[in-house]
mmCIF file of C-alpha atoms in Angstrom:
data_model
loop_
_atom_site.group_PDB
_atom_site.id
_atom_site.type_symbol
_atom_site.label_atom_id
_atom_site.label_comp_id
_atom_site.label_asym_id
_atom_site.label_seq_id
_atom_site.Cartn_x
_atom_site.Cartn_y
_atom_site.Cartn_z
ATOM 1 C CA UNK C 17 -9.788 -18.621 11.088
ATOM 2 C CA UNK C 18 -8.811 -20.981 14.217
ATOM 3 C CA UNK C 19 -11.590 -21.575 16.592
ATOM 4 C CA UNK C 20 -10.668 -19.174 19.714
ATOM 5 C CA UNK C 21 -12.791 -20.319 23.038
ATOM 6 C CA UNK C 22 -13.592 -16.488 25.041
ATOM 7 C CA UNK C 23 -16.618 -16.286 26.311
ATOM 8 C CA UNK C 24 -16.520 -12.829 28.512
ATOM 9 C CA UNK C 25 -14.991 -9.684 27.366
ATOM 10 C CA UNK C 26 -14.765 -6.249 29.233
ATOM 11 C CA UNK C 27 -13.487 -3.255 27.061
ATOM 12 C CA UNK C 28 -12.610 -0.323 29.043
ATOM 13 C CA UNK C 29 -13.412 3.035 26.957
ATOM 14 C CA UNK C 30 -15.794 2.762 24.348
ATOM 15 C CA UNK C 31 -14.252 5.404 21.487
ATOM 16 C CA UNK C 32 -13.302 4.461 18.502
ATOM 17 C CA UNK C 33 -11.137 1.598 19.153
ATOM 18 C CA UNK C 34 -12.448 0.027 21.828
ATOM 19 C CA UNK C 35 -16.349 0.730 20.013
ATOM 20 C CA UNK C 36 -14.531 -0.901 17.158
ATOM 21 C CA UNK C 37 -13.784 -4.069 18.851
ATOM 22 C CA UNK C 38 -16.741 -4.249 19.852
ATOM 23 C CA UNK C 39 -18.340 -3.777 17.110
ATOM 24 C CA UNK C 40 -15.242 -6.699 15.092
ATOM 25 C CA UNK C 41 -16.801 -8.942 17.741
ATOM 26 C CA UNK C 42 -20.139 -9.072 17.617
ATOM 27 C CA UNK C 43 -19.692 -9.411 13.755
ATOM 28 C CA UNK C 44 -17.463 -12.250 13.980
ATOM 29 C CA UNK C 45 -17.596 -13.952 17.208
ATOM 30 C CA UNK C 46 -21.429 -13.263 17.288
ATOM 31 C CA UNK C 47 -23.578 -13.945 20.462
ATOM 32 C CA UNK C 48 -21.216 -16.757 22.433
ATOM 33 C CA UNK C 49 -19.087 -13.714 23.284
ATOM 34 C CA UNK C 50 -20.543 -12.252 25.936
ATOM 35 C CA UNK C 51 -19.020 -8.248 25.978
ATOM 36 C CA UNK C 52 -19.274 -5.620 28.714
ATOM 37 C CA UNK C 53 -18.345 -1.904 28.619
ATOM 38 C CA UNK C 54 -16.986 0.629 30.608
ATOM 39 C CA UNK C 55 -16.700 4.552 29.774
ATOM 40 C CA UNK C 56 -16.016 7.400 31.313
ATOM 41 C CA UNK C 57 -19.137 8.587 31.027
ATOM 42 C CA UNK C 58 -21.855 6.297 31.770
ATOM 43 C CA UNK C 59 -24.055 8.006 28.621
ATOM 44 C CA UNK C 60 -21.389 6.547 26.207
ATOM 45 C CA UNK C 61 -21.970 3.029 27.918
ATOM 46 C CA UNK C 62 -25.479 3.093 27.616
ATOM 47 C CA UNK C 63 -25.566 4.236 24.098
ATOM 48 C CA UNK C 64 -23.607 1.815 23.134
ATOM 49 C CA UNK C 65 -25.606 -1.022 25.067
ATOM 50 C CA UNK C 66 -28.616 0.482 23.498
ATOM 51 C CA UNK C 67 -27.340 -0.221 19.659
ATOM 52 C CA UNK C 68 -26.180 -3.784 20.797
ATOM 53 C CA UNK C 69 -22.336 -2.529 20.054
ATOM 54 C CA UNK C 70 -22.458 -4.256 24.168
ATOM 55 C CA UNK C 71 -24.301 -6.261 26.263
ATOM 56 C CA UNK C 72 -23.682 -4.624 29.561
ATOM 57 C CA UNK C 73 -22.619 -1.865 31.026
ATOM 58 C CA UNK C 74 -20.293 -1.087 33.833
ATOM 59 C CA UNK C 75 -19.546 1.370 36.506
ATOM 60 C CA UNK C 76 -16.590 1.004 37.555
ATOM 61 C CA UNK C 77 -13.540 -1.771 37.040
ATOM 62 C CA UNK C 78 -14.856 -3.448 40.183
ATOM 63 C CA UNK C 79 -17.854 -4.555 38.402
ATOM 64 C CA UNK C 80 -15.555 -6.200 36.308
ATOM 65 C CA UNK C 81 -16.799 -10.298 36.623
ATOM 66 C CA UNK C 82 -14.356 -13.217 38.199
ATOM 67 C CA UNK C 83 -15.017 -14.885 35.143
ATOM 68 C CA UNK C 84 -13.879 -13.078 32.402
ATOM 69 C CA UNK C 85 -11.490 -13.766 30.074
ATOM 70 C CA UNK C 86 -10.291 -10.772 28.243
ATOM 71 C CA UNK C 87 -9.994 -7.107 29.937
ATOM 72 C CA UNK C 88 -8.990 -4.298 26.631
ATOM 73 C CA UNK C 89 -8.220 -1.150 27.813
ATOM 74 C CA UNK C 90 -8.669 1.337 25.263
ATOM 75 C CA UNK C 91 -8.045 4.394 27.311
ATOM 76 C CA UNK C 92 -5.745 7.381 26.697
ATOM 77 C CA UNK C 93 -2.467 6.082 27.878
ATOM 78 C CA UNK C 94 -1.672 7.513 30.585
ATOM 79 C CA UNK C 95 -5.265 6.585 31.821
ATOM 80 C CA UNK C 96 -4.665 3.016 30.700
ATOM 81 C CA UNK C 97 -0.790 3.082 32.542
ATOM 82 C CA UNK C 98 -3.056 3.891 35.810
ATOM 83 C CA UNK C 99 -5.763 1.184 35.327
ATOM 84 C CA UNK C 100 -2.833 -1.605 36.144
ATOM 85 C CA UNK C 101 -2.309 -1.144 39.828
ATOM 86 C CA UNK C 102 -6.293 -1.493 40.018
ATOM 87 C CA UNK C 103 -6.290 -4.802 37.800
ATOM 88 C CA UNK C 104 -3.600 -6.231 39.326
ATOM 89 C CA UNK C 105 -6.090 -6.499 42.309
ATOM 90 C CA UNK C 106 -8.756 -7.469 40.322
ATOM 91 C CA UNK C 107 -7.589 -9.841 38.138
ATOM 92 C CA UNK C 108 -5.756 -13.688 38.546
ATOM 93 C CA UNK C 109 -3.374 -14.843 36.291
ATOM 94 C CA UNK C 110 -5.746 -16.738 34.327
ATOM 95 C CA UNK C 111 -7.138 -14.077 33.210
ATOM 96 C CA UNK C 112 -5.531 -11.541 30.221
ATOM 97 C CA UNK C 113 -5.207 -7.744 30.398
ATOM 98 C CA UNK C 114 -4.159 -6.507 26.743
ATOM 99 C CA UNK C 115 -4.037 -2.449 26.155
ATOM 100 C CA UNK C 116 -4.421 -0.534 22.819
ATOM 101 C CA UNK C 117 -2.239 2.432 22.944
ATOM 102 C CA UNK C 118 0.366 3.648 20.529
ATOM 103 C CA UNK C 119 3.343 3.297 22.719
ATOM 104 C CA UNK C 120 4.363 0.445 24.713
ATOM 105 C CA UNK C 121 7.422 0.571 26.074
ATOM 106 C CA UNK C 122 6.376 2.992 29.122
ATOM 107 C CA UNK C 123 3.155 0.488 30.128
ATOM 108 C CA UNK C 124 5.225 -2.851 29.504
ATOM 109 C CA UNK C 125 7.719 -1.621 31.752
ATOM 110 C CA UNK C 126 4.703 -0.462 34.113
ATOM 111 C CA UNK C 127 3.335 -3.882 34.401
ATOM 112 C CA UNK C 128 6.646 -5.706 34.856
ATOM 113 C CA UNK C 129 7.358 -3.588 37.912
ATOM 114 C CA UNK C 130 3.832 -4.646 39.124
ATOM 115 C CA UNK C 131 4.563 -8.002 38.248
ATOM 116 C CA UNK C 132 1.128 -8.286 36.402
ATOM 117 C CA UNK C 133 1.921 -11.244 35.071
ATOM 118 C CA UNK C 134 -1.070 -11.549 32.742
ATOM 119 C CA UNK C 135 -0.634 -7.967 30.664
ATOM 120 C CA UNK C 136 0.517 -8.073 27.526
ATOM 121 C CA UNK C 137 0.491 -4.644 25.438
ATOM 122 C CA UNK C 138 -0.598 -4.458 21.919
ATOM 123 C CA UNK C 139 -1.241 -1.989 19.215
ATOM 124 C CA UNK C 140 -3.158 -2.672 16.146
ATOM 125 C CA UNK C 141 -2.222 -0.145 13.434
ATOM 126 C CA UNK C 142 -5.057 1.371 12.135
ATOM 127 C CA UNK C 143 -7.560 4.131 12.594
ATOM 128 C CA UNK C 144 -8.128 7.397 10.967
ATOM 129 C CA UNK C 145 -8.660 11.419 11.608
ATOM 130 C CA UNK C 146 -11.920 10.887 14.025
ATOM 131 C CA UNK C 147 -12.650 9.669 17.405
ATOM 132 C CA UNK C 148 -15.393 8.330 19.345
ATOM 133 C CA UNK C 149 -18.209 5.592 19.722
ATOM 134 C CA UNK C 150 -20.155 7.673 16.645
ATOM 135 C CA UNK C 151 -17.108 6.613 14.447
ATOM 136 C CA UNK C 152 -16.581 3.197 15.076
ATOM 137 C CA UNK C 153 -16.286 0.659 12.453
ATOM 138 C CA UNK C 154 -16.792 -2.974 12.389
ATOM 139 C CA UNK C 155 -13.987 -3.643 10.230
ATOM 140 C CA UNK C 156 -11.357 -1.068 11.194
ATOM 141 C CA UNK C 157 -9.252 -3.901 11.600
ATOM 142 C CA UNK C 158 -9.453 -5.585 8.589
ATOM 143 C CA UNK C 159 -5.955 -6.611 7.489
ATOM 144 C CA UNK C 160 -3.933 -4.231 9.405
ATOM 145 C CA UNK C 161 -0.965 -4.989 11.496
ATOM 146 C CA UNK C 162 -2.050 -5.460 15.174
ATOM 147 C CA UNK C 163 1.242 -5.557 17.285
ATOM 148 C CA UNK C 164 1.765 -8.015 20.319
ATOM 149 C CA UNK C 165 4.432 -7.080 22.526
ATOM 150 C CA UNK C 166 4.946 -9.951 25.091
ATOM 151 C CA UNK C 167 7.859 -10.330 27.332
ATOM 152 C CA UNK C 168 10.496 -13.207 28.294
ATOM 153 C CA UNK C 169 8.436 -14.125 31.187
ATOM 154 C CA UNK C 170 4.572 -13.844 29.571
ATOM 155 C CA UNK C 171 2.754 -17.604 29.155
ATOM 156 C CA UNK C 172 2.926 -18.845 25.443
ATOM 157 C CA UNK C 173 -0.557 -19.693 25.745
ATOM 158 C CA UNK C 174 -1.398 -15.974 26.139
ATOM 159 C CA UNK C 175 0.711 -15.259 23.124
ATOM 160 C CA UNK C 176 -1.203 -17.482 21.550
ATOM 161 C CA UNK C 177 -4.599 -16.544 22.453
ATOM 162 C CA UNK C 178 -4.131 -13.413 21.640
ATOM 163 C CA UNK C 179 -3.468 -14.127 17.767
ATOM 164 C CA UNK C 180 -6.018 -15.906 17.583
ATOM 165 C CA UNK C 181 -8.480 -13.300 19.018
ATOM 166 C CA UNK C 182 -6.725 -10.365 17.081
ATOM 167 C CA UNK C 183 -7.553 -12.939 13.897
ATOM 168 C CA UNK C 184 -10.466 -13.736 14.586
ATOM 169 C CA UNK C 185 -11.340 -9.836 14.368
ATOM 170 C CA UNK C 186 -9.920 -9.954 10.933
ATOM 171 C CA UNK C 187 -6.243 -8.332 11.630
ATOM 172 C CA UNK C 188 -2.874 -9.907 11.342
ATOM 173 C CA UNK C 189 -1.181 -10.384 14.688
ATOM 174 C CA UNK C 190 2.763 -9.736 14.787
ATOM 175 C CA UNK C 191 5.294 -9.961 17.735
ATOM 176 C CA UNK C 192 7.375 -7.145 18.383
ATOM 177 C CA UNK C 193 9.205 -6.284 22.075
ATOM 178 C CA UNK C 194 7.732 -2.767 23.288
ATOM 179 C CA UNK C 195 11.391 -1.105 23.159
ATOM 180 C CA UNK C 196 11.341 -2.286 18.827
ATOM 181 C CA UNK C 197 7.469 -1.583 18.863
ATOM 182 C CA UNK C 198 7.801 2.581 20.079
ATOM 183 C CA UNK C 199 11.338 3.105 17.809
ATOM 184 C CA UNK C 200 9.186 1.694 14.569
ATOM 185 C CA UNK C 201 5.991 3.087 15.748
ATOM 186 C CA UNK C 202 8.084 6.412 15.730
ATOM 187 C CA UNK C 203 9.374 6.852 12.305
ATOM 188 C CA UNK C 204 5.832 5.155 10.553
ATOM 189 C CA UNK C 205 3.065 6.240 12.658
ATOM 190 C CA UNK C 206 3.824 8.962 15.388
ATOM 191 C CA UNK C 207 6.483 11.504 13.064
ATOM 192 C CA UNK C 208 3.307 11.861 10.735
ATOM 193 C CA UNK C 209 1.144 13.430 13.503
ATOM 194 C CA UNK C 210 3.308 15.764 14.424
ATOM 195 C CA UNK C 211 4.461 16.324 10.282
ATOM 196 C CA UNK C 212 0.905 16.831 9.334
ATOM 197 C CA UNK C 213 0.358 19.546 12.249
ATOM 198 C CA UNK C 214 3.253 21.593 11.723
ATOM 199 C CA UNK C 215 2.278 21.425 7.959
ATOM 200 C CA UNK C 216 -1.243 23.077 8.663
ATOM 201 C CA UNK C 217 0.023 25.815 11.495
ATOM 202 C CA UNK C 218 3.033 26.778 9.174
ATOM 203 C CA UNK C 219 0.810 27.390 6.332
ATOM 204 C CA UNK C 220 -1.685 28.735 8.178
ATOM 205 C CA UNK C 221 0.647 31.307 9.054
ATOM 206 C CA UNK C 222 1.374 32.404 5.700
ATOM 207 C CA UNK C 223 -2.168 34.796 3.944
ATOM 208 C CA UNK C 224 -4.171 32.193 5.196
ATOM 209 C CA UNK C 225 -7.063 33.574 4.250
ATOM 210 C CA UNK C 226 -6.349 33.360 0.893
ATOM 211 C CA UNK C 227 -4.662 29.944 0.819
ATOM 212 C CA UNK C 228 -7.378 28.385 2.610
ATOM 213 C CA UNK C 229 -9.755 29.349 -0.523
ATOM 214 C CA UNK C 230 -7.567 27.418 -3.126
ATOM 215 C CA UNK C 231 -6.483 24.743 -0.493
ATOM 216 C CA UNK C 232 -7.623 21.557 -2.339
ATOM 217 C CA UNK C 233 -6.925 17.956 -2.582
ATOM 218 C CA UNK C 234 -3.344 18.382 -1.784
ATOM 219 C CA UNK C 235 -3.480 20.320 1.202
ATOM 220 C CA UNK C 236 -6.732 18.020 2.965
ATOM 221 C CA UNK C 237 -4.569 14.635 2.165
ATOM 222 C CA UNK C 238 -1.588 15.602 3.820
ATOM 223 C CA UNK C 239 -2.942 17.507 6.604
ATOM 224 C CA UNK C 240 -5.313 14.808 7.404
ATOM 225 C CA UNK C 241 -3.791 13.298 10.751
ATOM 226 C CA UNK C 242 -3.684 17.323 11.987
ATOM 227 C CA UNK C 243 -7.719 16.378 12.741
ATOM 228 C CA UNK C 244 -6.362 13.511 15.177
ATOM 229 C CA UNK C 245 -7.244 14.362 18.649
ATOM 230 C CA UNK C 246 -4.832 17.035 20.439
ATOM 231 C CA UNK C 247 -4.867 15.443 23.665
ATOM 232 C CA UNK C 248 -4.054 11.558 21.505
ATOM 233 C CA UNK C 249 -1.279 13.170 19.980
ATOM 234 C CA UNK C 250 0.329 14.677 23.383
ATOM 235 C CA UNK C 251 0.397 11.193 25.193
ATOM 236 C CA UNK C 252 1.846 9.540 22.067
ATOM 237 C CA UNK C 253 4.344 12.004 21.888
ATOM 238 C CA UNK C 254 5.221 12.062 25.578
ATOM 239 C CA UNK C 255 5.570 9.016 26.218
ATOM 240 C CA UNK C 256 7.262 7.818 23.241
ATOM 241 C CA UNK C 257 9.813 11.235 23.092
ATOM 242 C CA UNK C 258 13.211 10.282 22.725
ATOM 243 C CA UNK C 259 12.223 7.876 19.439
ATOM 244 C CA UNK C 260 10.471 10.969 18.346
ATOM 245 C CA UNK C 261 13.555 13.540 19.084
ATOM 246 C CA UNK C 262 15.105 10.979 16.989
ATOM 247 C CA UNK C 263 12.812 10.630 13.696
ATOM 248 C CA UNK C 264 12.699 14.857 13.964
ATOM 249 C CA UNK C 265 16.599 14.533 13.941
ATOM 250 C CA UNK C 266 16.410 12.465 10.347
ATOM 251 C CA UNK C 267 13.751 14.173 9.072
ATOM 252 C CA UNK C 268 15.554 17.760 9.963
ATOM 253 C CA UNK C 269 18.661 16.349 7.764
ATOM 254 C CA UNK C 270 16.285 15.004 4.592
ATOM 255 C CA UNK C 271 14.892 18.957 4.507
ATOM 256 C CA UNK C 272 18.734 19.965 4.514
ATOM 257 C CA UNK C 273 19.489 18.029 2.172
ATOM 258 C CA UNK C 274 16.531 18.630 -0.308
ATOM 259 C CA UNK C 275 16.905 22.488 0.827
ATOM 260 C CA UNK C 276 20.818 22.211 -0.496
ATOM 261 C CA UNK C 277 19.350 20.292 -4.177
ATOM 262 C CA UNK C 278 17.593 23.508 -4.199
ATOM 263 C CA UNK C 279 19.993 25.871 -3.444
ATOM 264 C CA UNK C 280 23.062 24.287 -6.454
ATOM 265 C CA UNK C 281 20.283 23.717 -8.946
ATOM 266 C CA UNK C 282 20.901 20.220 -8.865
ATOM 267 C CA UNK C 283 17.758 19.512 -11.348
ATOM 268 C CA UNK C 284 19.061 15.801 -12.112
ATOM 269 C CA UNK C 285 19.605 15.558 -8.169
ATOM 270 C CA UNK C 286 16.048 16.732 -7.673
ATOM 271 C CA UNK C 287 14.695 14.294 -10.168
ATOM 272 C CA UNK C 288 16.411 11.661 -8.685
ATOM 273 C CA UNK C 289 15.568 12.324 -5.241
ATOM 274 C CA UNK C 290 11.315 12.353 -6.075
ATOM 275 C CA UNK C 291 11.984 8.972 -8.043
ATOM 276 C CA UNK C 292 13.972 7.394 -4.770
ATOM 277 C CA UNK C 293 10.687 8.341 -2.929
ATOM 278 C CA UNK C 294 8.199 7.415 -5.575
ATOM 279 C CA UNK C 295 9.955 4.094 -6.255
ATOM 280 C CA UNK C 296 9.765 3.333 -2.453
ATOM 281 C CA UNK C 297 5.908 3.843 -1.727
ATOM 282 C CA UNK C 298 5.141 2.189 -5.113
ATOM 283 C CA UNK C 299 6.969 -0.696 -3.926
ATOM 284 C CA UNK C 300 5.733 -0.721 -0.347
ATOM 285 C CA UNK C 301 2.004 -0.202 -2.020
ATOM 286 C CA UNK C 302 2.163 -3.117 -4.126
ATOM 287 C CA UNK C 303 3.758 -5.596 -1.072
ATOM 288 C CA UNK C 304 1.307 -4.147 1.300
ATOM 289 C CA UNK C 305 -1.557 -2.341 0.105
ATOM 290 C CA UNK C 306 -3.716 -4.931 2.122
ATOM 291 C CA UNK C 307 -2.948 -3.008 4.814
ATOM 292 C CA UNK C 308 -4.054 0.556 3.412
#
């Protein structure tokens, strides 16, 4: 791990992401990082200041100090495309402003047309089903993918920085632009969401009562991401909707096509078509199971 010199960090919302980085800080970067917190609610703040997840809490973004180094805004979106108009007063250009959403290309382009110079959006890929401070984890980030999404005009140094930060928390920092970022984020992450919700309300639909007595392993595993948080989901899906409109599109035609194997009897077809899949996630499992 490359020595990384930060010695202030604010994190604004303290769920489980932004709790989690907190939490990925003070276990690696120890007591010379010095990390505030701001929540919505001031409760959340303090409880987290109470179990030492932060060392100070904040009331608004103008307590934010002149000398920090690192502002994380871990927000819902659409809250965290807001925050920039205020930080752009708030902050110099010494200074970095990094977001965690799930889409990027709506709040890079936000920032550019503030020309907030010293935002860079990023992503790390990972959490699960829950949500809050009560579920963070220390080492959510362990080797998973944390996206950087700079533009032509953001400082190297930042760039740099930040992989070293994102590192130093244990994750593995790669460089995507924010239009490359939400049409991959689509068809890996964000189709899933919706998949695993339409799963659960279509069978649902169907003697429910009975099916939900016999649902077992099969059903909770797939469904799993239908526990995500409703109002998460919306803003991922809104503001990332044409790449979604397109992954729907692809995944319409791959139920067409099964749905035709079906309908001809093609059994060696059908065969076939399960070993394509197994064959691919065995093969992605054993390149990257690091990152599951």
């Amino acid at each position: 791990m490359k020595n990384i010199h930060i010695e202030k960090v604010a994190i604004v919302g303290i769920g489980l992401i932004g709790g989690s980085i907190a939490m990925a800080m003070r276990k690696h970067l120890g007591s010379k990082v010095t990390i505030l917190g701001l929540s919505s609610t001031s409760k959340k703040a303090q409880i987290a200041h109470k179990h030492n997840i932060i060392d100070r809490a904040l009331t608004s973004l103008k307590d934010i100090p002149q000398d920090i180094d690192l502002v994380v805004l871990s927000t819902p979106i659409v809250t965290n495309i807001k925050l920039l108009k205020s930080l752009k007063k708030l902050t110099t250009s010494k200074q970095i402003i990094i977001d965690v959403g799930s889409t990027k290309e709506m709040i890079c382009r936000e920032a550019v047309k503030l020309d907030l110079r010293n935002f860079i959006g990023t992503h790390p890929m990972a959490g699960n089903e829950t949500s809050g401070l009560g579920n963070a984890d220390p080492d959510l980030f362990q080797n998973k993918p944390w996206i950087i999404c700079p533009d032509s005009q953001t400082d190297k140094s930042k760039i740099t920085f930040l992989k070293n930060f994102i590192t130093s928390l244990g994750a593995k920092p790669f460089i995507l632009n924010s239009k490359a970022h939400d049409r991959i984020a689509a068809l890996s992450s964000h189709i899933f969401l919706i998949m695993s919700s339409i799963l659960v309300n279509a069978t649902s639909k169907n003697n429910w009562d009975k099916i939900s007595q016999i649902a077992s392993t099969g059903f909770k595993d797939t469904t799993r991401l239908a526990s995500h948080s409703p109002n998460m989901k919306k803003e991922i899906i809104l503001t990332n909707k044409m790449n979604i409109q397109k992954a729907l599109k692809s995944l319409s035609a791959e139920i067409e096509l099964f749905s035709s194997l079906l309908k001809d009897d093609e059994e060696n077809k059908i065969m076939n078509y399960f070993q394509q899949a197994k064959s691919v996630r065995d093969d992605w499992l054993n390149k990257y199971s690091i990152n599951t």
